[in-house]
């Protein structure tokens, strides 16, 4: 996994050699002149989609995470497989799980019309749709930096290797995040993304079967809808008990050992660790959660963007031009 970000050193070098492609900066006003209606258009489609199916907001947030963690936020996970190309959609963390592609298509086609041409990248669409989803569910309206361009390729193997599995322990989660230039606080606050959305039975079955740091009533209630992975693999359960509110209940649930995923509960073990402290802080301080979540999303959104002349603006998010 490579982990290139625009470090201070890199930025200094970039300033000296008068801006290189790789270090070009994302900016909040990238589309202000080329397509002033871009952001309101994205917001409108996301609102409609969430009205039709609330879970879609969660799905769009996760789409951005799975894009950024695999070779940077470059729209690579939107590429469809072809007879000669295997992209990221069938990789383990994504197969039968990642969703929202139709909504991205709809946004793209409205933008191509509203902007009188192909000017907004798919990677930026996903970044903005994720932010809008968070905000529509009551979370922060952090400022999304823009100007990403789209990858012309994708990596099945990197999608399998670079997205942490839910069986991860704290050390594995932390080193995965550190490999992406993110720290322990980013890990805890971004895991708060699980304040919305659901997981499938097959995913949380190992936890409700084998974990001991789980509330017993919570375990019993989950076992009813998830007796075994084969029979009911597609049954889902909310990741926290208020699944369409971007609130602090995800963290409150962890304090009660009601984390749905093994990886969630790894963040709180009541052992006085640093992650315990952060979970406790966010559990009763929505303002801190929202502010820090926004800051960490911006950090995640800055992972290895393609800028300048690199990559392309895809006409159709599902295939390269
Ligand atoms: C820390 C490591 C993480 C792990 C191990 C993890 C794992 C998972 C798993 C296994 C699912 C359920 C997938 C399924 O059953 O199909 C899920 C769902 C979800 N994840 Fe994560 N995740 C992590 C971090 C994040 C981050 C950083 C975000 C966003 C900021 C995020 C947002 C979501 C959302 C919103 C859903 C629900 C999606 C939906 O309902 O369609 N996750 N995650
Ligand atoms: C529970 O743990 C046992 C022993 O490690 C393992 O064989 C089994 O597959 C686990 N169950 C689930 C559902 O993961
Ligand atoms: C689960 O859903 C996926 C697609 O949504 C489908 O391909 C698969 O067959 C389903 N599995 C079961 C056990 O129903």
Short mmCIF file of C-alpha atoms and ligand atoms in Angstrom, two decimals:
data_model
loop_
_atom_site.label_atom_id
_atom_site.label_comp_id
_atom_site.label_asym_id
_atom_site.label_seq_id
_atom_site.Cartn_x
_atom_site.Cartn_y
_atom_site.Cartn_z
CA UNK A 1 0.00 0.00 0.00
CA UNK A 2 1.45 3.35 -0.83
CA UNK A 3 0.70 6.28 1.41
CA UNK A 4 1.39 9.51 -0.34
CA UNK A 5 -0.21 12.67 0.89
CA UNK A 6 0.71 16.29 0.41
CA UNK A 7 3.09 16.52 3.35
CA UNK A 8 4.50 19.88 4.45
CA UNK A 9 7.83 18.92 2.87
CA UNK A 10 6.14 17.99 -0.36
CA UNK A 11 4.22 21.26 -0.37
CA UNK A 12 7.42 23.20 0.18
CA UNK A 13 9.05 21.38 -2.70
CA UNK A 14 5.96 21.99 -4.78
CA UNK A 15 6.08 25.70 -4.05
CA UNK A 16 9.75 25.80 -5.00
CA UNK A 17 9.30 24.05 -8.30
CA UNK A 18 6.13 26.00 -8.95
CA UNK A 19 3.53 23.32 -8.46
CA UNK A 20 3.80 19.74 -9.58
CA UNK A 21 0.83 17.63 -10.58
CA UNK A 22 1.07 15.22 -7.67
CA UNK A 23 1.05 17.96 -5.06
CA UNK A 24 -1.58 20.19 -6.60
CA UNK A 25 -4.07 21.16 -3.93
CA UNK A 26 -7.76 20.50 -3.73
CA UNK A 27 -9.84 23.63 -3.15
CA UNK A 28 -13.41 24.17 -1.93
CA UNK A 29 -14.32 26.50 -4.82
CA UNK A 30 -13.01 24.34 -7.68
CA UNK A 31 -16.35 24.34 -9.54
CA UNK A 32 -17.45 27.86 -8.59
CA UNK A 33 -16.81 29.30 -12.04
CA UNK A 34 -16.96 26.24 -14.33
CA UNK A 35 -20.25 25.00 -12.85
CA UNK A 36 -21.75 27.05 -10.04
CA UNK A 37 -24.78 24.73 -9.81
CA UNK A 38 -22.71 21.60 -9.34
CA UNK A 39 -22.95 21.31 -5.57
CA UNK A 40 -26.67 22.16 -5.23
CA UNK A 41 -27.38 19.63 -7.98
CA UNK A 42 -25.55 16.88 -6.11
CA UNK A 43 -27.34 17.81 -2.90
CA UNK A 44 -30.73 17.64 -4.62
CA UNK A 45 -30.20 14.16 -6.02
CA UNK A 46 -28.86 12.90 -2.67
CA UNK A 47 -31.89 14.32 -0.85
CA UNK A 48 -34.23 12.57 -3.27
CA UNK A 49 -32.38 9.29 -3.01
CA UNK A 50 -32.45 9.36 0.80
CA UNK A 51 -36.14 10.21 0.75
CA UNK A 52 -36.72 7.09 -1.35
CA UNK A 53 -34.48 4.91 0.77
CA UNK A 54 -32.89 6.31 3.94
CA UNK A 55 -30.11 3.72 3.96
CA UNK A 56 -28.75 5.22 0.75
CA UNK A 57 -27.11 8.02 2.76
CA UNK A 58 -25.05 5.44 4.63
CA UNK A 59 -24.19 3.64 1.42
CA UNK A 60 -22.89 6.85 -0.18
CA UNK A 61 -20.72 7.60 2.85
CA UNK A 62 -19.19 4.14 2.72
CA UNK A 63 -18.60 4.45 -1.03
CA UNK A 64 -16.29 7.42 -0.38
CA UNK A 65 -14.41 5.55 2.38
CA UNK A 66 -13.85 2.52 0.15
CA UNK A 67 -12.74 4.78 -2.69
CA UNK A 68 -10.21 6.74 -0.63
CA UNK A 69 -8.68 3.72 1.13
CA UNK A 70 -7.78 2.01 -2.14
CA UNK A 71 -5.08 4.05 -3.88
CA UNK A 72 -6.70 7.35 -2.99
CA UNK A 73 -9.98 9.13 -3.69
CA UNK A 74 -10.04 8.65 -7.43
CA UNK A 75 -13.42 7.06 -8.17
CA UNK A 76 -11.74 3.71 -8.88
CA UNK A 77 -14.41 1.67 -7.09
CA UNK A 78 -17.10 2.95 -9.49
CA UNK A 79 -15.60 1.18 -12.52
CA UNK A 80 -17.60 -1.80 -13.74
CA UNK A 81 -15.87 -5.05 -14.57
CA UNK A 82 -15.57 -5.90 -18.26
CA UNK A 83 -14.57 -9.15 -19.96
CA UNK A 84 -10.96 -7.91 -19.97
CA UNK A 85 -10.88 -5.93 -16.72
CA UNK A 86 -11.57 -6.85 -13.10
CA UNK A 87 -12.02 -3.80 -10.93
CA UNK A 88 -12.83 -3.36 -7.25
CA UNK A 89 -16.55 -4.15 -7.19
CA UNK A 90 -16.10 -7.89 -6.70
CA UNK A 91 -13.35 -7.62 -4.07
CA UNK A 92 -14.31 -9.11 -0.69
CA UNK A 93 -15.08 -5.87 1.16
CA UNK A 94 -17.28 -4.64 -1.71
CA UNK A 95 -19.04 -7.68 -3.20
CA UNK A 96 -22.80 -7.71 -2.53
CA UNK A 97 -22.15 -4.90 -0.10
CA UNK A 98 -21.04 -1.64 -1.68
CA UNK A 99 -24.00 0.27 -3.10
CA UNK A 100 -25.10 3.67 -4.37
CA UNK A 101 -23.78 3.28 -7.91
CA UNK A 102 -27.14 4.15 -9.49
CA UNK A 103 -27.35 7.35 -7.47
CA UNK A 104 -23.84 8.33 -8.60
CA UNK A 105 -24.92 7.66 -12.20
CA UNK A 106 -27.95 9.88 -11.75
CA UNK A 107 -25.87 12.69 -10.25
CA UNK A 108 -23.36 12.38 -13.08
CA UNK A 109 -25.97 12.62 -15.79
CA UNK A 110 -27.68 15.61 -14.16
CA UNK A 111 -24.31 17.34 -13.80
CA UNK A 112 -23.33 16.70 -17.39
CA UNK A 113 -26.50 18.54 -18.34
CA UNK A 114 -26.48 21.32 -15.70
CA UNK A 115 -22.77 22.03 -16.31
CA UNK A 116 -23.18 21.90 -20.11
CA UNK A 117 -20.52 19.24 -20.38
CA UNK A 118 -18.32 16.83 -18.56
CA UNK A 119 -16.63 18.90 -15.86
CA UNK A 120 -17.29 17.30 -12.46
CA UNK A 121 -15.25 14.21 -11.63
CA UNK A 122 -16.82 11.06 -10.25
CA UNK A 123 -14.39 11.12 -7.32
CA UNK A 124 -15.62 14.61 -6.37
CA UNK A 125 -19.26 13.53 -6.79
CA UNK A 126 -18.76 10.76 -4.24
CA UNK A 127 -16.92 13.07 -1.82
CA UNK A 128 -19.76 15.63 -1.94
CA UNK A 129 -22.52 12.99 -1.82
CA UNK A 130 -20.91 11.53 1.31
CA UNK A 131 -20.82 14.94 3.01
CA UNK A 132 -24.40 15.74 2.00
CA UNK A 133 -25.59 12.39 3.36
CA UNK A 134 -23.90 13.03 6.70
CA UNK A 135 -25.44 16.50 6.85
CA UNK A 136 -28.94 15.36 5.84
CA UNK A 137 -28.90 12.86 8.74
CA UNK A 138 -28.07 15.71 11.13
CA UNK A 139 -24.27 15.59 10.97
CA UNK A 140 -21.80 18.34 10.13
CA UNK A 141 -21.74 20.33 6.88
CA UNK A 142 -17.95 20.26 6.62
CA UNK A 143 -16.39 21.92 3.60
CA UNK A 144 -15.42 19.35 0.97
CA UNK A 145 -12.22 20.08 -0.93
CA UNK A 146 -12.57 19.56 -4.68
CA UNK A 147 -10.61 19.11 -7.86
CA UNK A 148 -10.00 15.36 -7.77
CA UNK A 149 -9.77 13.61 -11.11
CA UNK A 150 -10.79 10.07 -11.94
CA UNK A 151 -8.60 7.00 -12.18
CA UNK A 152 -8.31 5.16 -15.46
CA UNK A 153 -7.74 1.92 -13.58
CA UNK A 154 -8.69 0.09 -10.40
CA UNK A 155 -7.20 -2.68 -8.28
CA UNK A 156 -9.05 -5.78 -7.16
CA UNK A 157 -6.06 -6.86 -5.05
CA UNK A 158 -5.61 -3.50 -3.36
CA UNK A 159 -9.34 -3.39 -2.57
CA UNK A 160 -8.91 -6.76 -0.84
CA UNK A 161 -5.79 -5.69 1.04
CA UNK A 162 -6.26 -2.05 1.94
CA UNK A 163 -9.79 -1.98 3.42
CA UNK A 164 -9.71 -3.29 7.00
CA UNK A 165 -11.92 -6.33 7.69
CA UNK A 166 -14.44 -6.28 10.58
CA UNK A 167 -12.51 -9.10 12.29
CA UNK A 168 -9.59 -6.69 12.86
CA UNK A 169 -8.31 -6.04 16.36
CA UNK A 170 -7.35 -2.55 17.49
CA UNK A 171 -3.70 -2.93 16.51
CA UNK A 172 -4.64 -4.02 12.98
CA UNK A 173 -7.15 -1.20 12.61
CA UNK A 174 -4.61 1.34 13.80
CA UNK A 175 -1.82 0.16 11.54
CA UNK A 176 -4.20 0.11 8.58
CA UNK A 177 -5.21 3.71 9.28
CA UNK A 178 -1.58 4.73 9.84
CA UNK A 179 -0.67 3.20 6.50
CA UNK A 180 -3.18 5.66 5.06
CA UNK A 181 -1.62 8.60 6.91
CA UNK A 182 -4.43 8.64 9.49
CA UNK A 183 -4.03 8.43 13.26
CA UNK A 184 -5.77 6.91 16.25
CA UNK A 185 -8.18 9.79 16.63
CA UNK A 186 -9.09 9.59 12.93
CA UNK A 187 -9.76 5.88 13.45
CA UNK A 188 -12.14 6.44 16.35
CA UNK A 189 -13.99 9.42 14.95
CA UNK A 190 -14.31 8.02 11.41
CA UNK A 191 -15.59 4.72 12.81
CA UNK A 192 -18.39 6.98 14.05
CA UNK A 193 -19.57 6.75 10.42
CA UNK A 194 -21.24 3.61 11.73
CA UNK A 195 -23.79 5.86 13.42
CA UNK A 196 -25.70 5.30 10.14
CA UNK A 197 -26.29 2.23 8.00
CA UNK A 198 -26.43 -1.51 8.45
CA UNK A 199 -24.32 -4.68 8.29
CA UNK A 200 -25.22 -8.16 7.06
CA UNK A 201 -25.69 -11.13 9.34
CA UNK A 202 -22.72 -12.99 7.88
CA UNK A 203 -20.53 -10.06 8.89
CA UNK A 204 -21.54 -9.86 12.55
CA UNK A 205 -22.20 -13.58 13.12
CA UNK A 206 -18.62 -14.24 14.35
CA UNK A 207 -19.03 -11.47 16.93
CA UNK A 208 -22.38 -12.61 18.30
CA UNK A 209 -21.15 -16.21 18.31
CA UNK A 210 -17.67 -15.93 19.76
CA UNK A 211 -17.01 -12.53 21.33
CA UNK A 212 -17.26 -12.24 25.11
CA UNK A 213 -17.23 -8.43 25.31
CA UNK A 214 -20.84 -8.18 24.17
CA UNK A 215 -24.00 -7.31 26.08
CA UNK A 216 -25.95 -10.54 26.58
CA UNK A 217 -29.42 -9.17 25.77
CA UNK A 218 -28.00 -7.50 22.68
CA UNK A 219 -26.43 -10.79 21.62
CA UNK A 220 -29.65 -12.72 22.18
CA UNK A 221 -31.74 -10.29 20.16
CA UNK A 222 -29.26 -10.40 17.27
CA UNK A 223 -29.13 -14.19 17.25
CA UNK A 224 -32.85 -14.34 16.46
CA UNK A 225 -32.33 -12.69 13.08
CA UNK A 226 -29.00 -14.36 12.41
CA UNK A 227 -28.91 -18.03 13.34
CA UNK A 228 -26.24 -18.91 10.77
CA UNK A 229 -24.41 -17.27 7.91
CA UNK A 230 -25.69 -19.59 5.18
CA UNK A 231 -29.41 -19.34 5.86
CA UNK A 232 -29.69 -15.63 6.40
CA UNK A 233 -26.59 -14.05 4.99
CA UNK A 234 -28.54 -11.12 3.64
CA UNK A 235 -30.41 -10.21 6.83
CA UNK A 236 -29.16 -6.89 8.07
CA UNK A 237 -29.02 -5.10 11.39
CA UNK A 238 -28.40 -1.40 12.09
CA UNK A 239 -24.81 -0.52 13.04
CA UNK A 240 -26.22 1.55 15.90
CA UNK A 241 -29.68 1.81 17.42
CA UNK A 242 -30.52 5.10 15.64
CA UNK A 243 -29.51 4.20 12.13
CA UNK A 244 -30.66 7.29 10.23
CA UNK A 245 -29.40 9.87 12.72
CA UNK A 246 -25.87 11.14 12.66
CA UNK A 247 -25.77 11.23 16.45
CA UNK A 248 -23.49 9.94 19.22
CA UNK A 249 -25.47 6.75 19.87
CA UNK A 250 -22.84 4.66 18.07
CA UNK A 251 -20.38 5.64 20.83
CA UNK A 252 -23.01 5.27 23.60
CA UNK A 253 -23.70 1.75 22.33
CA UNK A 254 -19.99 0.91 22.52
CA UNK A 255 -19.95 1.98 26.20
CA UNK A 256 -22.66 -0.64 26.76
CA UNK A 257 -20.81 -3.32 24.75
CA UNK A 258 -23.42 -3.11 22.03
CA UNK A 259 -21.06 -2.59 19.12
CA UNK A 260 -22.34 -4.61 16.14
CA UNK A 261 -18.96 -5.38 14.59
CA UNK A 262 -15.96 -6.87 16.33
CA UNK A 263 -13.93 -3.94 14.99
CA UNK A 264 -16.39 -1.46 16.52
CA UNK A 265 -16.11 -2.90 20.01
CA UNK A 266 -12.30 -2.98 19.70
CA UNK A 267 -12.47 0.79 20.20
CA UNK A 268 -13.94 0.44 23.69
CA UNK A 269 -12.89 -2.29 26.11
CA UNK A 270 -13.16 -0.39 29.37
CA UNK A 271 -9.44 -0.79 29.96
CA UNK A 272 -8.60 2.88 30.25
CA UNK A 273 -6.93 3.00 26.85
CA UNK A 274 -6.70 6.06 24.65
CA UNK A 275 -9.48 4.82 22.38
CA UNK A 276 -11.72 4.28 25.42
CA UNK A 277 -11.15 7.93 26.30
CA UNK A 278 -12.11 9.11 22.81
CA UNK A 279 -15.22 6.89 22.66
CA UNK A 280 -16.32 8.26 26.04
CA UNK A 281 -15.67 11.83 24.93
CA UNK A 282 -17.65 11.51 21.70
CA UNK A 283 -20.45 9.59 23.42
CA UNK A 284 -21.54 12.67 25.32
CA UNK A 285 -20.23 15.50 23.15
CA UNK A 286 -21.96 15.71 19.77
CA UNK A 287 -20.21 19.01 18.95
CA UNK A 288 -16.79 17.40 19.37
CA UNK A 289 -17.89 14.38 17.32
CA UNK A 290 -19.19 16.52 14.48
CA UNK A 291 -16.22 18.89 14.39
CA UNK A 292 -13.63 16.11 14.55
CA UNK A 293 -15.55 13.91 12.09
CA UNK A 294 -15.56 16.74 9.54
CA UNK A 295 -11.84 17.37 10.00
CA UNK A 296 -11.00 13.69 9.62
CA UNK A 297 -13.24 13.33 6.55
CA UNK A 298 -11.33 16.18 4.91
CA UNK A 299 -8.09 14.40 5.79
CA UNK A 300 -9.41 11.13 4.35
CA UNK A 301 -10.67 12.98 1.27
CA UNK A 302 -7.14 14.25 0.67
CA UNK A 303 -5.69 10.78 0.23
CA UNK A 304 -3.68 10.65 -2.98
CA UNK A 305 -6.02 12.65 -5.22
CA UNK A 306 -5.29 12.77 -8.93
CA UNK A 307 -5.06 16.43 -9.91
CA UNK A 308 -3.87 18.66 -12.72
CA UNK A 309 -3.44 16.63 -15.89
CA UNK A 310 -3.40 13.27 -14.12
CA UNK A 311 -6.28 10.87 -14.63
CA UNK A 312 -9.38 12.13 -16.41
CA UNK A 313 -12.93 13.38 -15.86
CA UNK A 314 -15.00 10.35 -16.67
CA UNK A 315 -18.03 10.91 -18.87
CA UNK A 316 -19.65 7.86 -17.31
CA UNK A 317 -18.52 6.88 -13.83
CA UNK A 318 -18.70 3.17 -14.65
CA UNK A 319 -16.07 3.22 -17.40
CA UNK A 320 -12.98 5.05 -18.55
CA UNK A 321 -13.42 7.49 -21.42
C1 LIG B 1 -12.51 1.23 10.94
C2 LIG B 1 -12.62 0.24 10.09
C3 LIG B 1 -13.92 -0.13 9.44
C4 LIG B 1 -14.38 -1.39 9.30
C5 LIG B 1 -13.70 -2.67 9.76
C6 LIG B 1 -15.67 -1.30 8.65
C7 LIG B 1 -16.44 -2.38 8.29
C8 LIG B 1 -17.74 -2.30 7.82
C9 LIG B 1 -18.57 -3.44 7.52
C10 LIG B 1 -18.13 -4.89 7.63
C11 LIG B 1 -19.78 -2.97 7.13
C12 LIG B 1 -21.00 -3.81 6.75
C13 LIG B 1 -20.89 -4.28 5.32
C14 LIG B 1 -21.95 -5.30 4.96
O1 LIG B 1 -22.45 -6.01 5.83
O2 LIG B 1 -22.29 -5.39 3.77
C15 LIG B 1 -19.72 -1.54 7.18
C16 LIG B 1 -20.75 -0.69 6.86
C17 LIG B 1 -20.64 0.68 6.83
N1 LIG B 1 -19.49 1.41 7.03
FE1 LIG B 1 -17.74 0.72 7.76
N2 LIG B 1 -15.96 0.00 8.42
C18 LIG B 1 -14.93 0.76 8.87
C19 LIG B 1 -14.80 2.14 8.77
C20 LIG B 1 -15.74 2.96 8.20
C21 LIG B 1 -15.53 4.35 7.91
C22 LIG B 1 -14.23 5.10 8.14
C23 LIG B 1 -16.70 4.81 7.39
C24 LIG B 1 -17.04 6.20 6.92
C25 LIG B 1 -16.55 7.29 7.47
C26 LIG B 1 -17.63 3.71 7.35
C27 LIG B 1 -18.93 3.79 6.95
C28 LIG B 1 -19.80 2.72 6.88
C29 LIG B 1 -21.22 2.87 6.62
C30 LIG B 1 -21.95 4.18 6.46
C31 LIG B 1 -21.75 1.57 6.56
C32 LIG B 1 -23.18 1.17 6.26
C33 LIG B 1 -23.38 1.10 4.74
C34 LIG B 1 -24.77 0.74 4.29
O3 LIG B 1 -25.67 0.61 5.11
O4 LIG B 1 -24.94 0.59 3.07
N3 LIG B 1 -17.00 2.59 7.83
N4 LIG B 1 -18.45 -1.15 7.59
C1 LIG B 2 -16.11 -19.21 16.53
O1 LIG B 2 -14.80 -19.63 16.90
C2 LIG B 2 -14.51 -20.98 16.53
C3 LIG B 2 -13.17 -21.32 17.15
O2 LIG B 2 -12.20 -20.41 16.78
C4 LIG B 2 -14.53 -21.09 15.01
O3 LIG B 2 -14.25 -22.38 14.59
C5 LIG B 2 -15.90 -20.67 14.49
O4 LIG B 2 -15.89 -20.64 13.08
C6 LIG B 2 -16.27 -19.29 15.04
N1 LIG B 2 -17.66 -18.99 14.65
C7 LIG B 2 -17.98 -18.04 13.80
C8 LIG B 2 -19.42 -17.89 13.48
O5 LIG B 2 -17.16 -17.28 13.33
C1 LIG B 3 -27.55 -12.13 -1.10
O1 LIG B 3 -27.71 -11.05 -1.96
C2 LIG B 3 -26.92 -11.09 -3.12
C3 LIG B 3 -27.13 -9.85 -3.96
O2 LIG B 3 -27.84 -8.87 -3.29
C4 LIG B 3 -27.26 -12.35 -3.93
O3 LIG B 3 -26.42 -12.43 -5.04
C5 LIG B 3 -27.07 -13.57 -3.04
O4 LIG B 3 -27.49 -14.73 -3.73
C6 LIG B 3 -27.89 -13.44 -1.76
N1 LIG B 3 -27.58 -14.55 -0.87
C7 LIG B 3 -28.54 -15.26 -0.28
C8 LIG B 3 -28.05 -16.38 0.61
O5 LIG B 3 -29.73 -15.04 -0.41
#
